[in-house]
PDB file of C-alpha atoms in Angstrom:
ATOM      1  CA  VAL A   2     -68.534   4.215 131.754  1.00  0.00           C
ATOM      2  CA  ILE A   3     -67.233   0.749 132.616  1.00  0.00           C
ATOM      3  CA  ALA A   4     -68.480   1.066 136.200  1.00  0.00           C
ATOM      4  CA  SER A   5     -72.000   1.874 134.960  1.00  0.00           C
ATOM      5  CA  VAL A   6     -71.969  -1.242 132.784  1.00  0.00           C
ATOM      6  CA  LEU A   7     -70.929  -3.319 135.795  1.00  0.00           C
ATOM      7  CA  VAL A   8     -73.785  -1.786 137.807  1.00  0.00           C
ATOM      8  CA  ARG A   9     -76.315  -2.884 135.174  1.00  0.00           C
ATOM      9  CA  ILE A  10     -74.862  -6.384 135.068  1.00  0.00           C
ATOM     10  CA  CYS A  11     -75.125  -6.710 138.859  1.00  0.00           C
ATOM     11  CA  GLU A  12     -78.718  -5.453 138.810  1.00  0.00           C
ATOM     12  CA  ARG A  13     -79.624  -7.944 136.098  1.00  0.00           C
ATOM     13  CA  GLU A  14     -77.955 -10.826 137.949  1.00  0.00           C
ATOM     14  CA  GLY A  15     -79.373  -9.876 141.347  1.00  0.00           C
ATOM     15  CA  VAL A  16     -75.976  -9.183 142.928  1.00  0.00           C
ATOM     16  CA  GLN A  17     -75.716  -6.400 145.513  1.00  0.00           C
ATOM     17  CA  ALA A  18     -72.488  -4.535 144.835  1.00  0.00           C
ATOM     18  CA  ASP A  19     -70.680  -1.808 146.728  1.00  0.00           C
ATOM     19  CA  PRO A  20     -70.237   1.059 144.202  1.00  0.00           C
ATOM     20  CA  ALA A  21     -66.663   1.511 145.422  1.00  0.00           C
ATOM     21  CA  ALA A  22     -65.949  -2.152 144.636  1.00  0.00           C
ATOM     22  CA  LEU A  23     -67.289  -1.761 141.089  1.00  0.00           C
ATOM     23  CA  ARG A  24     -65.170   1.363 140.603  1.00  0.00           C
ATOM     24  CA  GLY A  25     -62.182  -0.619 141.819  1.00  0.00           C
ATOM     25  CA  ILE A  26     -62.854  -3.362 139.258  1.00  0.00           C
ATOM     26  CA  ALA A  27     -63.241  -0.753 136.513  1.00  0.00           C
ATOM     27  CA  GLU A  28     -59.974   0.980 137.428  1.00  0.00           C
ATOM     28  CA  ASN A  29     -58.138  -2.338 137.609  1.00  0.00           C
ATOM     29  CA  ALA A  30     -59.295  -3.164 134.041  1.00  0.00           C
ATOM     30  CA  ARG A  31     -57.659   0.047 132.705  1.00  0.00           C
ATOM     31  CA  GLY A  32     -60.295   0.744 130.063  1.00  0.00           C
ATOM     32  CA  ASP A  33     -60.789  -2.872 128.949  1.00  0.00           C
ATOM     33  CA  LEU A  34     -64.513  -3.619 129.298  1.00  0.00           C
ATOM     34  CA  ARG A  35     -64.115  -7.318 128.595  1.00  0.00           C
ATOM     35  CA  ALA A  36     -61.431  -7.611 131.299  1.00  0.00           C
ATOM     36  CA  ALA A  37     -63.684  -5.735 133.738  1.00  0.00           C
ATOM     37  CA  ILE A  38     -66.602  -8.106 133.067  1.00  0.00           C
ATOM     38  CA  ASN A  39     -64.321 -11.124 133.505  1.00  0.00           C
ATOM     39  CA  ASP A  40     -63.043  -9.692 136.786  1.00  0.00           C
ATOM     40  CA  LEU A  41     -66.601  -9.058 137.944  1.00  0.00           C
ATOM     41  CA  GLN A  42     -67.514 -12.653 137.149  1.00  0.00           C
ATOM     42  CA  MET A  43     -64.493 -13.902 139.093  1.00  0.00           C
ATOM     43  CA  VAL A  44     -65.272 -11.761 142.145  1.00  0.00           C
ATOM     44  CA  ALA A  45     -69.034 -12.392 142.136  1.00  0.00           C
ATOM     45  CA  GLU A  46     -68.901 -16.149 141.571  1.00  0.00           C
ATOM     46  CA  GLY A  47     -70.854 -17.873 144.360  1.00  0.00           C
ATOM     47  CA  ARG A  48     -71.733 -14.583 146.074  1.00  0.00           C
ATOM     48  CA  GLU A  49     -74.905 -12.558 146.453  1.00  0.00           C
ATOM     49  CA  SER A  50     -73.047  -9.357 147.327  1.00  0.00           C
ATOM     50  CA  ILE A  51     -69.675  -7.764 146.557  1.00  0.00           C
ATOM     51  CA  THR A  52     -67.599  -5.577 148.867  1.00  0.00           C
ATOM     52  CA  MET A  53     -64.140  -4.027 148.674  1.00  0.00           C
ATOM     53  CA  ASP A  54     -62.768  -6.981 150.681  1.00  0.00           C
ATOM     54  CA  ASP A  55     -63.737  -9.309 147.831  1.00  0.00           C
ATOM     55  CA  LEU A  56     -61.382  -7.484 145.454  1.00  0.00           C
ATOM     56  CA  ARG A  57     -58.440  -9.072 147.252  1.00  0.00           C
ATOM     57  CA  ILE A  58     -58.599 -11.968 144.827  1.00  0.00           C
ATOM     58  CA  LEU A  59     -57.789  -9.552 141.983  1.00  0.00           C
ATOM     59  CA  SER A  60     -54.677  -8.262 143.725  1.00  0.00           C
ATOM     60  CA  LEU A  61     -53.639 -11.868 144.282  1.00  0.00           C
ATOM     61  CA  ARG A  62     -54.173 -12.605 140.603  1.00  0.00           C
ATOM     62  CA  ASP A  63     -51.952  -9.650 139.639  1.00  0.00           C
ATOM     63  CA  GLN A  64     -49.134 -11.371 141.518  1.00  0.00           C
ATOM     64  CA  GLU A  65     -49.511 -14.636 139.596  1.00  0.00           C
ATOM     65  CA  ARG A  66     -46.881 -13.878 136.977  1.00  0.00           C
ATOM     66  CA  ASN A  67     -44.274 -13.345 139.659  1.00  0.00           C
ATOM     67  CA  VAL A  68     -45.582 -16.440 141.455  1.00  0.00           C
ATOM     68  CA  PHE A  69     -45.165 -18.601 138.354  1.00  0.00           C
ATOM     69  CA  ASP A  70     -41.580 -17.442 137.847  1.00  0.00           C
ATOM     70  CA  THR A  71     -40.829 -18.128 141.508  1.00  0.00           C
ATOM     71  CA  LEU A  72     -42.420 -21.590 141.424  1.00  0.00           C
ATOM     72  CA  LYS A  73     -40.413 -22.547 138.343  1.00  0.00           C
ATOM     73  CA  ALA A  74     -37.193 -21.392 140.014  1.00  0.00           C
ATOM     74  CA  ILE A  75     -38.054 -23.441 143.109  1.00  0.00           C
ATOM     75  CA  PHE A  76     -39.315 -26.644 141.519  1.00  0.00           C
ATOM     76  CA  TYR A  77     -36.755 -26.823 138.707  1.00  0.00           C
ATOM     77  CA  GLY A  78     -33.763 -25.529 140.637  1.00  0.00           C
ATOM     78  CA  LYS A  79     -30.793 -27.768 141.354  1.00  0.00           C
ATOM     79  CA  ASN A  80     -28.836 -25.589 143.757  1.00  0.00           C
ATOM     80  CA  ALA A  81     -30.273 -25.222 147.274  1.00  0.00           C
ATOM     81  CA  GLN A  82     -28.870 -21.732 147.791  1.00  0.00           C
ATOM     82  CA  LYS A  83     -30.388 -20.432 144.528  1.00  0.00           C
ATOM     83  CA  ILE A  84     -33.728 -22.069 145.329  1.00  0.00           C
ATOM     84  CA  VAL A  85     -33.887 -20.383 148.734  1.00  0.00           C
ATOM     85  CA  MET A  86     -32.880 -17.061 147.184  1.00  0.00           C
ATOM     86  CA  ALA A  87     -35.705 -17.350 144.628  1.00  0.00           C
ATOM     87  CA  ALA A  88     -38.229 -17.797 147.445  1.00  0.00           C
ATOM     88  CA  SER A  89     -36.849 -15.128 149.777  1.00  0.00           C
ATOM     89  CA  SER A  90     -36.501 -12.497 147.028  1.00  0.00           C
ATOM     90  CA  SER A  91     -39.999 -13.003 145.608  1.00  0.00           C
ATOM     91  CA  ASP A  92     -42.425 -10.078 145.679  1.00  0.00           C
ATOM     92  CA  VAL A  93     -45.136 -12.477 146.839  1.00  0.00           C
ATOM     93  CA  ASP A  94     -45.909 -12.616 150.564  1.00  0.00           C
ATOM     94  CA  TYR A  95     -44.095 -15.639 151.997  1.00  0.00           C
ATOM     95  CA  GLU A  96     -47.213 -17.075 153.644  1.00  0.00           C
ATOM     96  CA  LEU A  97     -49.101 -16.894 150.362  1.00  0.00           C
ATOM     97  CA  LEU A  98     -46.084 -18.352 148.540  1.00  0.00           C
ATOM     98  CA  MET A  99     -46.151 -21.294 150.934  1.00  0.00           C
ATOM     99  CA  GLN A 100     -49.801 -21.866 149.982  1.00  0.00           C
ATOM    100  CA  TRP A 101     -48.855 -21.865 146.300  1.00  0.00           C
ATOM    101  CA  ILE A 102     -46.065 -24.384 146.917  1.00  0.00           C
ATOM    102  CA  CYS A 103     -48.342 -26.580 149.023  1.00  0.00           C
ATOM    103  CA  GLU A 104     -51.041 -26.537 146.319  1.00  0.00           C
ATOM    104  CA  ASN A 105     -48.679 -27.472 143.481  1.00  0.00           C
ATOM    105  CA  ALA A 106     -45.882 -29.598 144.964  1.00  0.00           C
ATOM    106  CA  TRP A 107     -47.652 -32.859 144.115  1.00  0.00           C
ATOM    107  CA  GLN A 108     -47.369 -32.098 140.394  1.00  0.00           C
ATOM    108  CA  HIS A 109     -43.578 -32.398 140.553  1.00  0.00           C
ATOM    109  CA  MET A 110     -43.280 -35.566 142.600  1.00  0.00           C
ATOM    110  CA  GLN A 111     -43.223 -38.937 140.840  1.00  0.00           C
ATOM    111  CA  HIS A 112     -43.318 -41.203 143.877  1.00  0.00           C
ATOM    112  CA  PRO A 113     -45.214 -41.196 147.225  1.00  0.00           C
ATOM    113  CA  LYS A 114     -41.947 -41.034 149.208  1.00  0.00           C
ATOM    114  CA  GLU A 115     -40.950 -37.827 147.424  1.00  0.00           C
ATOM    115  CA  LEU A 116     -44.355 -36.305 148.061  1.00  0.00           C
ATOM    116  CA  ALA A 117     -44.254 -37.316 151.733  1.00  0.00           C
ATOM    117  CA  ASP A 118     -40.831 -35.701 152.166  1.00  0.00           C
ATOM    118  CA  ALA A 119     -42.007 -32.526 150.409  1.00  0.00           C
ATOM    119  CA  TYR A 120     -45.072 -32.088 152.603  1.00  0.00           C
ATOM    120  CA  ASN A 121     -43.057 -32.956 155.692  1.00  0.00           C
ATOM    121  CA  ALA A 122     -40.734 -30.045 154.845  1.00  0.00           C
ATOM    122  CA  LEU A 123     -43.769 -27.786 154.410  1.00  0.00           C
ATOM    123  CA  SER A 124     -45.219 -28.888 157.742  1.00  0.00           C
ATOM    124  CA  ARG A 125     -41.946 -28.115 159.508  1.00  0.00           C
ATOM    125  CA  ALA A 126     -41.849 -24.704 157.813  1.00  0.00           C
ATOM    126  CA  ASP A 127     -45.362 -24.075 159.118  1.00  0.00           C
ATOM    127  CA  VAL A 128     -44.240 -24.978 162.656  1.00  0.00           C
ATOM    128  CA  PHE A 129     -41.496 -22.343 162.498  1.00  0.00           C
ATOM    129  CA  LEU A 130     -43.987 -19.871 161.060  1.00  0.00           C
ATOM    130  CA  GLY A 131     -46.287 -20.489 164.017  1.00  0.00           C
ATOM    131  CA  ARG A 132     -43.440 -19.786 166.434  1.00  0.00           C
ATOM    132  CA  ILE A 133     -42.701 -16.524 164.614  1.00  0.00           C
ATOM    133  CA  ARG A 134     -46.340 -15.416 164.929  1.00  0.00           C
ATOM    134  CA  LYS A 135     -46.586 -16.403 168.586  1.00  0.00           C
ATOM    135  CA  ARG A 136     -43.188 -15.337 169.913  1.00  0.00           C
ATOM    136  CA  GLN A 137     -42.045 -12.799 167.279  1.00  0.00           C
ATOM    137  CA  HIS A 138     -38.791 -14.725 166.754  1.00  0.00           C
ATOM    138  CA  TRP A 139     -38.126 -13.388 163.250  1.00  0.00           C
ATOM    139  CA  GLY A 140     -34.697 -15.011 163.156  1.00  0.00           C
ATOM    140  CA  LEU A 141     -36.539 -18.262 162.386  1.00  0.00           C
ATOM    141  CA  LEU A 142     -37.778 -16.898 159.061  1.00  0.00           C
ATOM    142  CA  SER A 143     -34.684 -18.196 157.265  1.00  0.00           C
ATOM    143  CA  TYR A 144     -35.689 -21.730 158.275  1.00  0.00           C
ATOM    144  CA  VAL A 145     -39.165 -21.124 156.844  1.00  0.00           C
ATOM    145  CA  PHE A 146     -37.741 -20.094 153.462  1.00  0.00           C
ATOM    146  CA  THR A 147     -35.255 -22.971 153.400  1.00  0.00           C
ATOM    147  CA  LEU A 148     -37.786 -25.674 154.255  1.00  0.00           C
ATOM    148  CA  MET A 149     -40.632 -24.480 152.029  1.00  0.00           C
ATOM    149  CA  SER A 150     -38.375 -23.986 148.984  1.00  0.00           C
ATOM    150  CA  ALA A 151     -35.223 -26.123 148.934  1.00  0.00           C
ATOM    151  CA  GLY A 152     -36.731 -28.594 151.388  1.00  0.00           C
ATOM    152  CA  VAL A 153     -39.619 -29.224 149.012  1.00  0.00           C
ATOM    153  CA  SER A 154     -37.739 -29.018 145.704  1.00  0.00           C
ATOM    154  CA  LEU A 155     -34.880 -31.312 146.677  1.00  0.00           C
ATOM    155  CA  SER A 156     -37.301 -33.940 147.959  1.00  0.00           C
ATOM    156  CA  ARG A 157     -37.686 -34.943 144.329  1.00  0.00           C
ATOM    157  CA  LYS A 158     -35.092 -37.545 143.421  1.00  0.00           C
ATOM    158  CA  THR A 159     -36.405 -38.371 139.951  1.00  0.00           C
ATOM    159  CA  SER A 160     -37.087 -36.245 136.904  1.00  0.00           C
ATOM    160  CA  GLY A 161     -39.635 -36.368 134.118  1.00  0.00           C
ATOM    161  CA  GLY A 162     -43.003 -35.023 133.138  1.00  0.00           C
ATOM    162  CA  GLY A 163     -43.930 -31.814 131.383  1.00  0.00           C
ATOM    163  CA  VAL A 164     -44.452 -28.334 132.756  1.00  0.00           C
ATOM    164  CA  PRO A 165     -47.615 -28.413 134.895  1.00  0.00           C
ATOM    165  CA  LYS A 166     -50.357 -25.818 134.987  1.00  0.00           C
ATOM    166  CA  TYR A 167     -50.047 -24.241 138.408  1.00  0.00           C
ATOM    167  CA  GLN A 168     -53.236 -24.084 140.456  1.00  0.00           C
ATOM    168  CA  PHE A 169     -54.375 -21.120 142.539  1.00  0.00           C
ATOM    169  CA  PRO A 170     -54.350 -22.049 146.269  1.00  0.00           C
ATOM    170  CA  SER A 171     -57.734 -23.566 147.098  1.00  0.00           C
ATOM    171  CA  TRP A 172     -57.345 -22.475 150.742  1.00  0.00           C
ATOM    172  CA  VAL A 173     -57.418 -18.808 149.709  1.00  0.00           C
ATOM    173  CA  LYS A 174     -60.550 -19.371 147.625  1.00  0.00           C
ATOM    174  CA  MET A 175     -62.292 -21.164 150.500  1.00  0.00           C
ATOM    175  CA  MET A 176     -61.424 -18.401 152.963  1.00  0.00           C
ATOM    176  CA  SER A 177     -62.750 -15.776 150.557  1.00  0.00           C
ATOM    177  CA  ALA A 178     -66.008 -17.716 150.088  1.00  0.00           C
ATOM    178  CA  ALA A 179     -66.362 -18.199 153.862  1.00  0.00           C
ATOM    179  CA  ARG A 180     -65.875 -14.455 154.430  1.00  0.00           C
ATOM    180  CA  ALA A 181     -68.561 -13.679 151.868  1.00  0.00           C
ATOM    181  CA  ARG A 182     -70.939 -16.121 153.575  1.00  0.00           C
ATOM    182  CA  ARG A 183     -70.292 -14.561 157.001  1.00  0.00           C
ATOM    183  CA  ASN A 184     -70.929 -11.082 155.596  1.00  0.00           C
ATOM    184  CA  THR A 185     -74.210 -12.225 154.050  1.00  0.00           C
ATOM    185  CA  LEU A 186     -75.399 -13.895 157.257  1.00  0.00           C
ATOM    186  CA  GLY A 187     -74.417 -10.823 159.261  1.00  0.00           C
ATOM    187  CA  SER A 188     -76.435  -8.601 156.933  1.00  0.00           C
ATOM    188  CA  ILE A 189     -79.473 -10.874 157.251  1.00  0.00           C
ATOM    189  CA  ALA A 190     -79.177 -10.987 161.039  1.00  0.00           C
ATOM    190  CA  SER A 191     -78.947  -7.194 161.175  1.00  0.00           C
ATOM    191  CA  LYS A 192     -82.182  -6.814 159.172  1.00  0.00           C
ATOM    192  CA  ILE A 193     -83.969  -9.395 161.338  1.00  0.00           C
ATOM    193  CA  GLY A 194     -82.752  -7.608 164.469  1.00  0.00           C
ATOM    194  CA  LYS A 195     -84.193  -4.283 163.318  1.00  0.00           C
ATOM    195  CA  LYS A 196     -87.592  -5.834 162.571  1.00  0.00           C
ATOM    196  CA  CYS A 197     -87.703  -7.834 165.812  1.00  0.00           C
ATOM    197  CA  HIS A 198     -86.171  -5.091 168.001  1.00  0.00           C
ATOM    198  CA  THR A 199     -83.211  -7.172 169.112  1.00  0.00           C
ATOM    199  CA  SER A 200     -79.466  -7.286 168.561  1.00  0.00           C
ATOM    200  CA  SER A 201     -77.883  -8.821 165.470  1.00  0.00           C
ATOM    201  CA  ARG A 202     -76.189 -11.434 167.662  1.00  0.00           C
ATOM    202  CA  GLU A 203     -79.517 -12.461 169.221  1.00  0.00           C
ATOM    203  CA  ALA A 204     -81.156 -12.538 165.789  1.00  0.00           C
ATOM    204  CA  PHE A 205     -78.349 -14.730 164.464  1.00  0.00           C
ATOM    205  CA  THR A 206     -78.492 -17.278 167.284  1.00  0.00           C
ATOM    206  CA  SER A 207     -82.210 -17.315 168.175  1.00  0.00           C
ATOM    207  CA  TYR A 208     -84.123 -16.282 165.053  1.00  0.00           C
ATOM    208  CA  LEU A 209     -82.094 -17.217 161.984  1.00  0.00           C
ATOM    209  CA  PRO A 210     -82.030 -21.011 162.594  1.00  0.00           C
ATOM    210  CA  TYR A 211     -85.836 -21.118 162.794  1.00  0.00           C
ATOM    211  CA  ILE A 212     -86.278 -18.950 159.711  1.00  0.00           C
ATOM    212  CA  LYS A 213     -83.884 -21.214 157.830  1.00  0.00           C
ATOM    213  CA  PHE A 214     -85.881 -24.280 158.954  1.00  0.00           C
ATOM    214  CA  ILE A 215     -89.175 -22.694 157.895  1.00  0.00           C
ATOM    215  CA  ILE A 216     -87.814 -21.745 154.487  1.00  0.00           C
TER     216      ILE A 216
END
């Protein structure tokens, strides 16, 4: 029932939706129509089509509660060992957790020097992360956790301020929007290619720019 309501909403708003994606939204809402509509609005915002890949933002949202607890343990911790343990034991993927820390560290720093030290620790953690990806040296992961958690938290030398409202990583949102744009352009190029009897790649590079200019 909920999925059929979502179908009608998409038709009314001119959004092309994969039926499997709408079923996924409906199942995630667990019988709550209002929650399903809110989820649909979140997924469809800025998009002309919805696929199963776009539902990733919902799975990320489901992790937020754990993320918030982890961020509080990191930013308000006083003991380096406990701070690192909070980061390493989190259910959230460590690369995504780093994005959360990067997005919200500035809210806990009172002075530019503290903020500079915090982001320097994050940049060093990212260097180690790059070496892990490239060389598969997983023994370096402990340095990643230490730098992105205790390295950031203990950069703050002063205290004060209330509890901030943590922001969802903007990088994740931008990547999701960019993926949706690529999918849309690919779909357009495929349709042009069929009409012009050429490949999608040729349609994308040789036809689409002119059509865009004409429009």
